[in-house]
Amino acid sequence: MARTAGAIGFPMLLAGCLVPEGRSPPTVARPQPATPRPEPARRQPGEQVRALPAPPPAWEARPVQADARTIAPSTYVVQRGDSLRRIADRTGAASEAIARANGLSPPFTIYPGQRLSVPGGRWHLVRAGQTGIAIARAYGVEWSRIVDANRLEEPYILRTGQRVLIPVDSIPRSAAERAAAFSLDIDDLVTGSQPAIAENAAPARPVATARRVLPSTAAVGEPTRVTSGFAWPVGGGRVVRRFGPGASGERNDGIKIAVPLETPVTAAADGVVAYAGSDIPSLGGLVILKHGGRLASVYGHAGQLLVQRGQSVKRGQTIALSGDTGAANQPELHFEIRDGRTPVDPVSRLPRR
């Protein structure tokens, strides 16, 4: 009698495989549904930036307590032995503001019996190591407004015992709310990152290499004049965003240069490192150089920072490696030149390519 396929003594085909006689067919594994891959953890700003070990910035190392004294406008009669600083200590207003209110100029000569107008307001007494950024954060007001209200100028180094006027319309908030609402910008870092020092003290001298790290509470001396012209901060690359307003109306305070990852970023001119870090999320790895003569340069979106705050650098020296950090959507360098607090078109200061 004929046997049917698959009966004992005959091999059997299963799923294209020949099964020897007398053996059970192999178990065929059923395809399992793919296990969904976990989403990668979202990186915090600055997490993708490699930097040299450094102490926390001064505005974190020396937080400020909002203990400003509010005084009403008044008139003060000068006593024998008075100075503007002594009058400031007695009244609570800033000596600089008293001088301006009374038309006094250096050497600020006053005499007994003279009647001086004392401007009212909310005045904060600066303590050692305090920065403009920390003061602004404590009161929940933009540092740029405090700069304007007090007519602060280069080199923006506060002095212990100095009083600064806090704009009166700042919103009262808890310390946590003020910290959450506060965000840094380039102007803050250029004008408000230096810690306060004693009235008669000199800023620290810049260091020659990144191996020597200055404490964050030391104010750093800056060049008094520009000692070199400006050069392009990267070799090659293509300008993909120019200075000024963009198509959607937002303003670009510098230029964007598309370059390969880890392209050396070099100092555009001789100067001193005023800042190296990643505290502005949109710019990622960031270096700011001061060049003297009110000039500063800015280098953003770096993937690796190779310099420290307070380090002296020469034009052409590598200060960082390019990256795609912050809000960059491709490997690129954000580059600015500032004259005082005003951004200028970098191309106007650079040699033609």
C-alpha positions as YAML, in Angstrom:
chain: A
units: angstrom
residues:
- id: 1
  name: MET
  ca: [0.00, 0.00, 0.00]
- id: 2
  name: ALA
  ca: [1.33, 3.35, -0.90]
- id: 3
  name: ARG
  ca: [2.42, 5.55, 1.92]
- id: 4
  name: THR
  ca: [1.48, 9.18, 2.15]
- id: 5
  name: ALA
  ca: [4.08, 11.86, 2.30]
- id: 6
  name: GLY
  ca: [5.27, 12.36, 5.83]
- id: 7
  name: ALA
  ca: [4.72, 8.75, 6.94]
- id: 8
  name: ILE
  ca: [7.48, 6.93, 8.83]
- id: 9
  name: GLY
  ca: [10.36, 5.88, 6.58]
- id: 10
  name: PHE
  ca: [10.17, 8.89, 4.30]
- id: 11
  name: PRO
  ca: [11.80, 12.28, 4.73]
- id: 12
  name: MET
  ca: [9.47, 15.28, 5.00]
- id: 13
  name: LEU
  ca: [9.79, 18.79, 3.68]
- id: 14
  name: LEU
  ca: [9.02, 21.57, 6.14]
- id: 15
  name: ALA
  ca: [9.41, 25.24, 5.40]
- id: 16
  name: GLY
  ca: [11.91, 24.47, 2.65]
- id: 17
  name: CYS
  ca: [14.10, 22.25, 4.91]
- id: 18
  name: LEU
  ca: [14.63, 18.50, 4.48]
- id: 19
  name: VAL
  ca: [13.90, 16.69, 7.79]
- id: 20
  name: PRO
  ca: [15.68, 13.31, 8.12]
- id: 21
  name: GLU
  ca: [13.52, 10.21, 8.60]
- id: 22
  name: GLY
  ca: [12.70, 9.37, 12.20]
- id: 23
  name: ARG
  ca: [13.25, 12.90, 13.54]
- id: 24
  name: SER
  ca: [10.66, 15.39, 14.68]
- id: 25
  name: PRO
  ca: [10.34, 18.49, 12.62]
- id: 26
  name: PRO
  ca: [12.12, 21.49, 14.17]
- id: 27
  name: THR
  ca: [10.15, 24.11, 15.97]
- id: 28
  name: VAL
  ca: [9.82, 27.22, 13.84]
- id: 29
  name: ALA
  ca: [10.21, 30.43, 15.84]
- id: 30
  name: ARG
  ca: [7.44, 32.85, 15.16]
- id: 31
  name: PRO
  ca: [8.59, 36.40, 14.47]
- id: 32
  name: GLN
  ca: [8.16, 38.59, 17.55]
- id: 33
  name: PRO
  ca: [7.06, 42.19, 17.34]
- id: 34
  name: ALA
  ca: [10.01, 44.58, 17.48]
- id: 35
  name: THR
  ca: [10.66, 46.02, 20.92]
- id: 36
  name: PRO
  ca: [10.37, 49.78, 20.66]
- id: 37
  name: ARG
  ca: [13.67, 51.50, 21.28]
- id: 38
  name: PRO
  ca: [13.69, 53.92, 24.20]
- id: 39
  name: GLU
  ca: [13.94, 57.54, 23.15]
- id: 40
  name: PRO
  ca: [17.37, 59.01, 23.80]
- id: 41
  name: ALA
  ca: [17.54, 61.17, 26.89]
- id: 42
  name: ARG
  ca: [17.27, 64.85, 26.11]
- id: 43
  name: ARG
  ca: [20.59, 66.56, 26.82]
- id: 44
  name: GLN
  ca: [20.65, 69.62, 28.95]
- id: 45
  name: PRO
  ca: [22.21, 72.82, 27.57]
- id: 46
  name: GLY
  ca: [25.98, 72.57, 27.75]
- id: 47
  name: GLU
  ca: [25.95, 68.81, 28.34]
- id: 48
  name: GLN
  ca: [27.41, 68.20, 24.90]
- id: 49
  name: VAL
  ca: [30.16, 70.79, 25.35]
- id: 50
  name: ARG
  ca: [33.60, 69.59, 26.44]
- id: 51
  name: ALA
  ca: [35.43, 72.14, 28.55]
- id: 52
  name: LEU
  ca: [38.47, 72.38, 30.79]
- id: 53
  name: PRO
  ca: [37.86, 71.95, 34.53]
- id: 54
  name: ALA
  ca: [36.95, 75.32, 36.01]
- id: 55
  name: PRO
  ca: [35.31, 76.72, 39.14]
- id: 56
  name: PRO
  ca: [31.65, 77.79, 38.95]
- id: 57
  name: PRO
  ca: [31.12, 81.32, 37.59]
- id: 58
  name: ALA
  ca: [31.19, 84.16, 40.09]
- id: 59
  name: TRP
  ca: [27.42, 84.76, 39.91]
- id: 60
  name: GLU
  ca: [26.90, 81.22, 41.19]
- id: 61
  name: ALA
  ca: [29.81, 81.25, 43.64]
- id: 62
  name: ARG
  ca: [28.60, 84.53, 45.19]
- id: 63
  name: PRO
  ca: [24.80, 84.76, 45.10]
- id: 64
  name: VAL
  ca: [23.29, 88.10, 46.12]
- id: 65
  name: GLN
  ca: [20.65, 88.79, 48.74]
- id: 66
  name: ALA
  ca: [18.04, 91.36, 47.68]
- id: 67
  name: ASP
  ca: [18.55, 93.76, 50.59]
- id: 68
  name: ALA
  ca: [18.49, 97.10, 48.80]
- id: 69
  name: ARG
  ca: [17.66, 100.19, 50.86]
- id: 70
  name: THR
  ca: [14.90, 102.46, 49.58]
- id: 71
  name: ILE
  ca: [15.37, 106.15, 50.34]
- id: 72
  name: ALA
  ca: [13.40, 109.28, 49.49]
- id: 73
  name: PRO
  ca: [14.96, 112.26, 47.68]
- id: 74
  name: SER
  ca: [16.50, 114.65, 50.17]
- id: 75
  name: THR
  ca: [18.94, 117.53, 50.71]
- id: 76
  name: TYR
  ca: [22.19, 117.05, 52.59]
- id: 77
  name: VAL
  ca: [24.26, 119.84, 54.14]
- id: 78
  name: VAL
  ca: [27.98, 119.10, 53.86]
- id: 79
  name: GLN
  ca: [29.81, 118.82, 57.19]
- id: 80
  name: ARG
  ca: [33.49, 119.43, 57.86]
- id: 81
  name: GLY
  ca: [35.53, 116.35, 56.84]
- id: 82
  name: ASP
  ca: [32.83, 115.00, 54.52]
- id: 83
  name: SER
  ca: [33.58, 113.28, 51.23]
- id: 84
  name: LEU
  ca: [31.14, 112.03, 48.64]
- id: 85
  name: ARG
  ca: [31.75, 108.45, 49.81]
- id: 86
  name: ARG
  ca: [31.01, 109.42, 53.42]
- id: 87
  name: ILE
  ca: [27.84, 111.22, 52.34]
- id: 88
  name: ALA
  ca: [26.82, 108.14, 50.37]
- id: 89
  name: ASP
  ca: [27.31, 105.98, 53.47]
- id: 90
  name: ARG
  ca: [25.19, 108.37, 55.54]
- id: 91
  name: THR
  ca: [22.35, 108.77, 53.04]
- id: 92
  name: GLY
  ca: [22.32, 105.37, 51.29]
- id: 93
  name: ALA
  ca: [22.56, 106.79, 47.76]
- id: 94
  name: ALA
  ca: [25.46, 106.24, 45.36]
- id: 95
  name: SER
  ca: [28.28, 108.78, 45.45]
- id: 96
  name: GLU
  ca: [28.35, 108.81, 41.65]
- id: 97
  name: ALA
  ca: [24.64, 109.62, 41.53]
- id: 98
  name: ILE
  ca: [25.06, 112.42, 44.08]
- id: 99
  name: ALA
  ca: [27.85, 113.88, 41.95]
- id: 100
  name: ARG
  ca: [25.71, 113.77, 38.80]
- id: 101
  name: ALA
  ca: [22.70, 115.27, 40.57]
- id: 102
  name: ASN
  ca: [24.81, 118.25, 41.67]
- id: 103
  name: GLY
  ca: [26.92, 118.73, 38.55]
- id: 104
  name: LEU
  ca: [30.14, 117.75, 40.30]
- id: 105
  name: SER
  ca: [33.12, 116.54, 38.27]
- id: 106
  name: PRO
  ca: [36.53, 115.13, 39.30]
- id: 107
  name: PRO
  ca: [38.08, 115.78, 41.77]
- id: 108
  name: PHE
  ca: [34.55, 116.24, 43.25]
- id: 109
  name: THR
  ca: [35.40, 119.19, 45.50]
- id: 110
  name: ILE
  ca: [32.78, 119.99, 48.15]
- id: 111
  name: TYR
  ca: [32.85, 122.44, 51.07]
- id: 112
  name: PRO
  ca: [31.17, 122.73, 54.49]
- id: 113
  name: GLY
  ca: [27.70, 124.23, 54.37]
- id: 114
  name: GLN
  ca: [27.14, 123.26, 50.74]
- id: 115
  name: ARG
  ca: [23.66, 121.86, 50.12]
- id: 116
  name: LEU
  ca: [23.60, 118.73, 47.96]
- id: 117
  name: SER
  ca: [20.61, 117.08, 46.36]
- id: 118
  name: VAL
  ca: [20.48, 113.36, 47.20]
- id: 119
  name: PRO
  ca: [18.55, 111.29, 44.62]
- id: 120
  name: GLY
  ca: [16.02, 108.83, 45.98]
- id: 121
  name: GLY
  ca: [15.57, 105.24, 44.86]
- id: 122
  name: ARG
  ca: [16.29, 101.67, 45.76]
- id: 123
  name: TRP
  ca: [20.04, 101.28, 46.25]
- id: 124
  name: HIS
  ca: [21.96, 98.00, 46.51]
- id: 125
  name: LEU
  ca: [25.25, 97.97, 48.42]
- id: 126
  name: VAL
  ca: [27.85, 95.91, 46.51]
- id: 127
  name: ARG
  ca: [29.82, 93.34, 48.52]
- id: 128
  name: ALA
  ca: [33.11, 91.64, 47.64]
- id: 129
  name: GLY
  ca: [32.88, 89.19, 44.75]
- id: 130
  name: GLN
  ca: [29.35, 90.16, 43.71]
- id: 131
  name: THR
  ca: [28.67, 90.43, 39.99]
- id: 132
  name: GLY
  ca: [26.17, 92.44, 38.01]
- id: 133
  name: ILE
  ca: [24.58, 89.20, 36.83]
- id: 134
  name: ALA
  ca: [24.01, 88.01, 40.41]
- id: 135
  name: ILE
  ca: [22.60, 91.42, 41.41]
- id: 136
  name: ALA
  ca: [20.19, 91.41, 38.48]
- id: 137
  name: ARG
  ca: [19.13, 87.84, 39.26]
- id: 138
  name: ALA
  ca: [18.50, 88.72, 42.92]
- id: 139
  name: TYR
  ca: [16.08, 91.51, 42.01]
- id: 140
  name: GLY
  ca: [14.50, 89.90, 38.93]
- id: 141
  name: VAL
  ca: [15.46, 92.77, 36.62]
- id: 142
  name: GLU
  ca: [17.58, 92.86, 33.46]
- id: 143
  name: TRP
  ca: [21.20, 93.76, 34.14]
- id: 144
  name: SER
  ca: [21.20, 95.98, 31.04]
- id: 145
  name: ARG
  ca: [18.59, 98.20, 32.72]
- id: 146
  name: ILE
  ca: [20.77, 98.50, 35.82]
- id: 147
  name: VAL
  ca: [23.75, 99.42, 33.60]
- id: 148
  name: ASP
  ca: [21.69, 102.15, 31.94]
- id: 149
  name: ALA
  ca: [20.22, 103.44, 35.21]
- id: 150
  name: ASN
  ca: [23.69, 103.78, 36.76]
- id: 151
  name: ARG
  ca: [25.51, 104.88, 33.58]
- id: 152
  name: LEU
  ca: [28.10, 102.15, 34.10]
- id: 153
  name: GLU
  ca: [31.02, 102.08, 31.65]
- id: 154
  name: GLU
  ca: [34.06, 100.02, 30.66]
- id: 155
  name: PRO
  ca: [35.55, 97.95, 32.18]
- id: 156
  name: TYR
  ca: [32.32, 97.24, 34.13]
- id: 157
  name: ILE
  ca: [34.12, 96.17, 37.32]
- id: 158
  name: LEU
  ca: [32.07, 96.93, 40.42]
- id: 159
  name: ARG
  ca: [33.76, 98.05, 43.62]
- id: 160
  name: THR
  ca: [33.09, 96.88, 47.16]
- id: 161
  name: GLY
  ca: [30.99, 99.53, 48.90]
- id: 162
  name: GLN
  ca: [29.63, 100.92, 45.64]
- id: 163
  name: ARG
  ca: [25.86, 101.43, 45.46]
- id: 164
  name: VAL
  ca: [23.83, 100.66, 42.36]
- id: 165
  name: LEU
  ca: [20.32, 101.86, 41.65]
- id: 166
  name: ILE
  ca: [17.75, 99.07, 41.13]
- id: 167
  name: PRO
  ca: [14.86, 100.08, 38.82]
- id: 168
  name: VAL
  ca: [11.78, 100.50, 40.99]
- id: 169
  name: ASP
  ca: [9.34, 98.77, 38.66]
- id: 170
  name: SER
  ca: [10.98, 95.33, 38.92]
- id: 171
  name: ILE
  ca: [8.44, 92.67, 39.93]
- id: 172
  name: PRO
  ca: [8.72, 91.31, 43.50]
- id: 173
  name: ARG
  ca: [9.25, 87.54, 43.27]
- id: 174
  name: SER
  ca: [10.56, 84.69, 45.38]
- id: 175
  name: ALA
  ca: [14.24, 83.77, 44.97]
- id: 176
  name: ALA
  ca: [13.26, 80.61, 43.04]
- id: 177
  name: GLU
  ca: [10.96, 82.57, 40.70]
- id: 178
  name: ARG
  ca: [13.64, 85.17, 40.03]
- id: 179
  name: ALA
  ca: [16.23, 82.50, 39.21]
- id: 180
  name: ALA
  ca: [13.82, 80.65, 36.91]
- id: 181
  name: ALA
  ca: [12.85, 83.83, 35.05]
- id: 182
  name: PHE
  ca: [16.39, 85.09, 34.62]
- id: 183
  name: SER
  ca: [18.25, 84.25, 31.41]
- id: 184
  name: LEU
  ca: [21.71, 85.35, 30.31]
- id: 185
  name: ASP
  ca: [22.63, 87.05, 27.07]
- id: 186
  name: ILE
  ca: [25.92, 88.20, 25.55]
- id: 187
  name: ASP
  ca: [25.54, 91.74, 26.91]
- id: 188
  name: ASP
  ca: [25.20, 90.35, 30.46]
- id: 189
  name: LEU
  ca: [28.41, 88.34, 30.10]
- id: 190
  name: VAL
  ca: [30.33, 91.26, 28.57]
- id: 191
  name: THR
  ca: [29.22, 93.85, 31.14]
- id: 192
  name: GLY
  ca: [28.08, 91.92, 34.24]
- id: 193
  name: SER
  ca: [30.32, 88.89, 34.77]
- id: 194
  name: GLN
  ca: [33.27, 90.56, 36.54]
- id: 195
  name: PRO
  ca: [33.24, 90.17, 40.36]
- id: 196
  name: ALA
  ca: [33.47, 93.27, 42.54]
- id: 197
  name: ILE
  ca: [36.82, 94.15, 44.13]
- id: 198
  name: ALA
  ca: [37.97, 96.66, 46.72]
- id: 199
  name: GLU
  ca: [38.02, 100.35, 45.79]
- id: 200
  name: ASN
  ca: [41.81, 100.56, 45.74]
- id: 201
  name: ALA
  ca: [42.49, 97.04, 44.40]
- id: 202
  name: ALA
  ca: [43.73, 96.23, 40.90]
- id: 203
  name: PRO
  ca: [42.28, 93.41, 38.78]
- id: 204
  name: ALA
  ca: [44.30, 90.21, 38.47]
- id: 205
  name: ARG
  ca: [46.81, 90.01, 35.63]
- id: 206
  name: PRO
  ca: [45.82, 87.64, 32.79]
- id: 207
  name: VAL
  ca: [47.49, 84.22, 32.82]
- id: 208
  name: ALA
  ca: [49.58, 82.83, 29.97]
- id: 209
  name: THR
  ca: [48.11, 79.31, 29.74]
- id: 210
  name: ALA
  ca: [44.96, 77.40, 30.59]
- id: 211
  name: ARG
  ca: [46.87, 75.33, 33.15]
- id: 212
  name: ARG
  ca: [46.66, 78.16, 35.67]
- id: 213
  name: VAL
  ca: [43.04, 78.69, 36.69]
- id: 214
  name: LEU
  ca: [42.04, 81.97, 38.29]
- id: 215
  name: PRO
  ca: [39.38, 81.86, 41.02]
- id: 216
  name: SER
  ca: [35.95, 82.91, 39.79]
- id: 217
  name: THR
  ca: [35.84, 85.69, 42.39]
- id: 218
  name: ALA
  ca: [38.93, 87.42, 40.95]
- id: 219
  name: ALA
  ca: [38.32, 90.29, 38.55]
- id: 220
  name: VAL
  ca: [40.54, 90.00, 35.49]
- id: 221
  name: GLY
  ca: [42.45, 92.88, 33.92]
- id: 222
  name: GLU
  ca: [41.70, 93.55, 30.27]
- id: 223
  name: PRO
  ca: [43.73, 95.14, 27.46]
- id: 224
  name: THR
  ca: [43.55, 98.92, 27.39]
- id: 225
  name: ARG
  ca: [43.94, 99.09, 23.62]
- id: 226
  name: VAL
  ca: [43.64, 96.90, 20.55]
- id: 227
  name: THR
  ca: [47.05, 95.39, 19.79]
- id: 228
  name: SER
  ca: [46.20, 93.64, 16.50]
- id: 229
  name: GLY
  ca: [43.71, 93.75, 13.66]
- id: 230
  name: PHE
  ca: [40.97, 91.16, 13.25]
- id: 231
  name: ALA
  ca: [41.34, 87.93, 11.25]
- id: 232
  name: TRP
  ca: [38.79, 85.29, 10.26]
- id: 233
  name: PRO
  ca: [38.23, 82.89, 13.19]
- id: 234
  name: VAL
  ca: [38.16, 79.74, 11.02]
- id: 235
  name: GLY
  ca: [40.05, 78.73, 7.91]
- id: 236
  name: GLY
  ca: [37.62, 78.28, 5.06]
- id: 237
  name: GLY
  ca: [33.95, 77.66, 5.69]
- id: 238
  name: ARG
  ca: [30.94, 79.38, 4.19]
- id: 239
  name: VAL
  ca: [28.93, 82.24, 5.66]
- id: 240
  name: VAL
  ca: [25.40, 80.81, 5.87]
- id: 241
  name: ARG
  ca: [23.83, 83.62, 7.90]
- id: 242
  name: ARG
  ca: [24.75, 87.26, 7.70]
- id: 243
  name: PHE
  ca: [24.59, 90.08, 10.21]
- id: 244
  name: GLY
  ca: [21.30, 91.86, 10.78]
- id: 245
  name: PRO
  ca: [17.59, 91.00, 10.60]
- id: 246
  name: GLY
  ca: [16.62, 87.65, 9.10]
- id: 247
  name: ALA
  ca: [13.70, 86.74, 6.85]
- id: 248
  name: SER
  ca: [11.36, 86.18, 9.81]
- id: 249
  name: GLY
  ca: [12.38, 89.42, 11.52]
- id: 250
  name: GLU
  ca: [14.74, 88.04, 14.16]
- id: 251
  name: ARG
  ca: [18.08, 89.82, 14.45]
- id: 252
  name: ASN
  ca: [21.44, 88.10, 14.14]
- id: 253
  name: ASP
  ca: [24.13, 89.97, 16.07]
- id: 254
  name: GLY
  ca: [26.92, 88.21, 14.17]
- id: 255
  name: ILE
  ca: [27.49, 85.80, 11.31]
- id: 256
  name: LYS
  ca: [27.17, 82.02, 11.06]
- id: 257
  name: ILE
  ca: [29.99, 80.15, 9.30]
- id: 258
  name: ALA
  ca: [29.39, 76.52, 8.28]
- id: 259
  name: VAL
  ca: [32.49, 74.40, 8.95]
- id: 260
  name: PRO
  ca: [33.18, 70.69, 9.55]
- id: 261
  name: LEU
  ca: [32.97, 69.37, 13.10]
- id: 262
  name: GLU
  ca: [36.06, 69.97, 15.23]
- id: 263
  name: THR
  ca: [37.46, 72.67, 12.96]
- id: 264
  name: PRO
  ca: [39.95, 74.77, 14.97]
- id: 265
  name: VAL
  ca: [38.40, 78.08, 16.06]
- id: 266
  name: THR
  ca: [41.08, 80.74, 16.50]
- id: 267
  name: ALA
  ca: [41.19, 84.10, 18.25]
- id: 268
  name: ALA
  ca: [40.34, 86.82, 15.75]
- id: 269
  name: ALA
  ca: [42.66, 89.27, 17.54]
- id: 270
  name: ASP
  ca: [44.97, 89.47, 20.55]
- id: 271
  name: GLY
  ca: [42.98, 89.60, 23.77]
- id: 272
  name: VAL
  ca: [41.95, 88.14, 27.12]
- id: 273
  name: VAL
  ca: [39.30, 85.47, 27.68]
- id: 274
  name: ALA
  ca: [36.39, 87.18, 29.45]
- id: 275
  name: TYR
  ca: [34.18, 84.09, 29.44]
- id: 276
  name: ALA
  ca: [34.38, 80.39, 28.51]
- id: 277
  name: GLY
  ca: [31.35, 78.20, 29.19]
- id: 278
  name: SER
  ca: [27.89, 77.20, 28.06]
- id: 279
  name: ASP
  ca: [25.49, 79.33, 30.11]
- id: 280
  name: ILE
  ca: [23.56, 80.64, 27.08]
- id: 281
  name: PRO
  ca: [21.62, 77.58, 25.84]
- id: 282
  name: SER
  ca: [21.08, 78.84, 22.29]
- id: 283
  name: LEU
  ca: [24.81, 79.38, 21.70]
- id: 284
  name: GLY
  ca: [26.14, 76.18, 23.32]
- id: 285
  name: GLY
  ca: [29.90, 76.23, 23.82]
- id: 286
  name: LEU
  ca: [30.87, 79.90, 24.01]
- id: 287
  name: VAL
  ca: [34.06, 81.97, 24.29]
- id: 288
  name: ILE
  ca: [34.16, 85.77, 24.67]
- id: 289
  name: LEU
  ca: [37.39, 87.70, 24.22]
- id: 290
  name: LYS
  ca: [38.10, 91.30, 25.25]
- id: 291
  name: HIS
  ca: [40.56, 93.14, 22.99]
- id: 292
  name: GLY
  ca: [40.79, 96.62, 24.52]
- id: 293
  name: GLY
  ca: [39.45, 99.84, 23.08]
- id: 294
  name: ARG
  ca: [35.88, 98.66, 23.95]
- id: 295
  name: LEU
  ca: [36.14, 95.80, 21.43]
- id: 296
  name: ALA
  ca: [35.10, 92.21, 22.13]
- id: 297
  name: SER
  ca: [34.61, 89.09, 19.99]
- id: 298
  name: VAL
  ca: [32.21, 86.17, 20.49]
- id: 299
  name: TYR
  ca: [32.52, 82.53, 19.36]
- id: 300
  name: GLY
  ca: [29.50, 80.23, 19.76]
- id: 301
  name: HIS
  ca: [28.26, 76.66, 19.00]
- id: 302
  name: ALA
  ca: [31.68, 75.18, 19.93]
- id: 303
  name: GLY
  ca: [31.90, 71.50, 20.81]
- id: 304
  name: GLN
  ca: [35.09, 71.86, 22.84]
- id: 305
  name: LEU
  ca: [36.50, 74.83, 24.74]
- id: 306
  name: LEU
  ca: [40.29, 75.01, 25.04]
- id: 307
  name: VAL
  ca: [40.79, 78.20, 27.07]
- id: 308
  name: GLN
  ca: [39.99, 79.50, 30.53]
- id: 309
  name: ARG
  ca: [38.60, 82.79, 31.77]
- id: 310
  name: GLY
  ca: [41.46, 85.22, 32.39]
- id: 311
  name: GLN
  ca: [43.80, 83.64, 29.85]
- id: 312
  name: SER
  ca: [45.75, 85.87, 27.48]
- id: 313
  name: VAL
  ca: [45.56, 84.76, 23.82]
- id: 314
  name: LYS
  ca: [47.15, 85.81, 20.56]
- id: 315
  name: ARG
  ca: [45.52, 86.27, 17.17]
- id: 316
  name: GLY
  ca: [45.40, 82.91, 15.40]
- id: 317
  name: GLN
  ca: [45.65, 80.88, 18.63]
- id: 318
  name: THR
  ca: [43.19, 77.98, 18.82]
- id: 319
  name: ILE
  ca: [40.61, 78.67, 21.52]
- id: 320
  name: ALA
  ca: [37.95, 76.06, 20.70]
- id: 321
  name: LEU
  ca: [36.84, 73.35, 18.28]
- id: 322
  name: SER
  ca: [33.69, 73.90, 16.23]
- id: 323
  name: GLY
  ca: [30.53, 71.95, 16.96]
- id: 324
  name: ASP
  ca: [26.77, 71.90, 16.54]
- id: 325
  name: THR
  ca: [25.91, 72.78, 20.14]
- id: 326
  name: GLY
  ca: [23.13, 75.04, 21.33]
- id: 327
  name: ALA
  ca: [20.51, 75.87, 18.71]
- id: 328
  name: ALA
  ca: [22.79, 75.09, 15.74]
- id: 329
  name: ASN
  ca: [21.18, 72.78, 13.18]
- id: 330
  name: GLN
  ca: [24.52, 71.97, 11.55]
- id: 331
  name: PRO
  ca: [28.21, 72.25, 12.47]
- id: 332
  name: GLU
  ca: [28.86, 75.99, 12.43]
- id: 333
  name: LEU
  ca: [30.47, 78.91, 14.22]
- id: 334
  name: HIS
  ca: [28.52, 81.90, 15.52]
- id: 335
  name: PHE
  ca: [30.90, 84.87, 15.40]
- id: 336
  name: GLU
  ca: [30.37, 88.42, 16.67]
- id: 337
  name: ILE
  ca: [32.40, 91.58, 17.08]
- id: 338
  name: ARG
  ca: [31.15, 94.18, 19.58]
- id: 339
  name: ASP
  ca: [32.12, 97.80, 20.02]
- id: 340
  name: GLY
  ca: [31.18, 98.46, 23.61]
- id: 341
  name: ARG
  ca: [27.68, 97.04, 24.01]
- id: 342
  name: THR
  ca: [26.86, 97.39, 20.31]
- id: 343
  name: PRO
  ca: [27.23, 94.45, 17.87]
- id: 344
  name: VAL
  ca: [28.80, 95.44, 14.56]
- id: 345
  name: ASP
  ca: [28.92, 93.54, 11.27]
- id: 346
  name: PRO
  ca: [32.03, 91.33, 11.62]
- id: 347
  name: VAL
  ca: [32.59, 91.30, 7.85]
- id: 348
  name: SER
  ca: [33.27, 95.04, 8.00]
- id: 349
  name: ARG
  ca: [36.21, 94.40, 10.37]
- id: 350
  name: LEU
  ca: [37.62, 91.30, 8.63]
- id: 351
  name: PRO
  ca: [39.98, 91.06, 5.63]
- id: 352
  name: ARG
  ca: [38.41, 90.18, 2.30]
- id: 353
  name: ARG
  ca: [38.64, 86.52, 1.37]
...
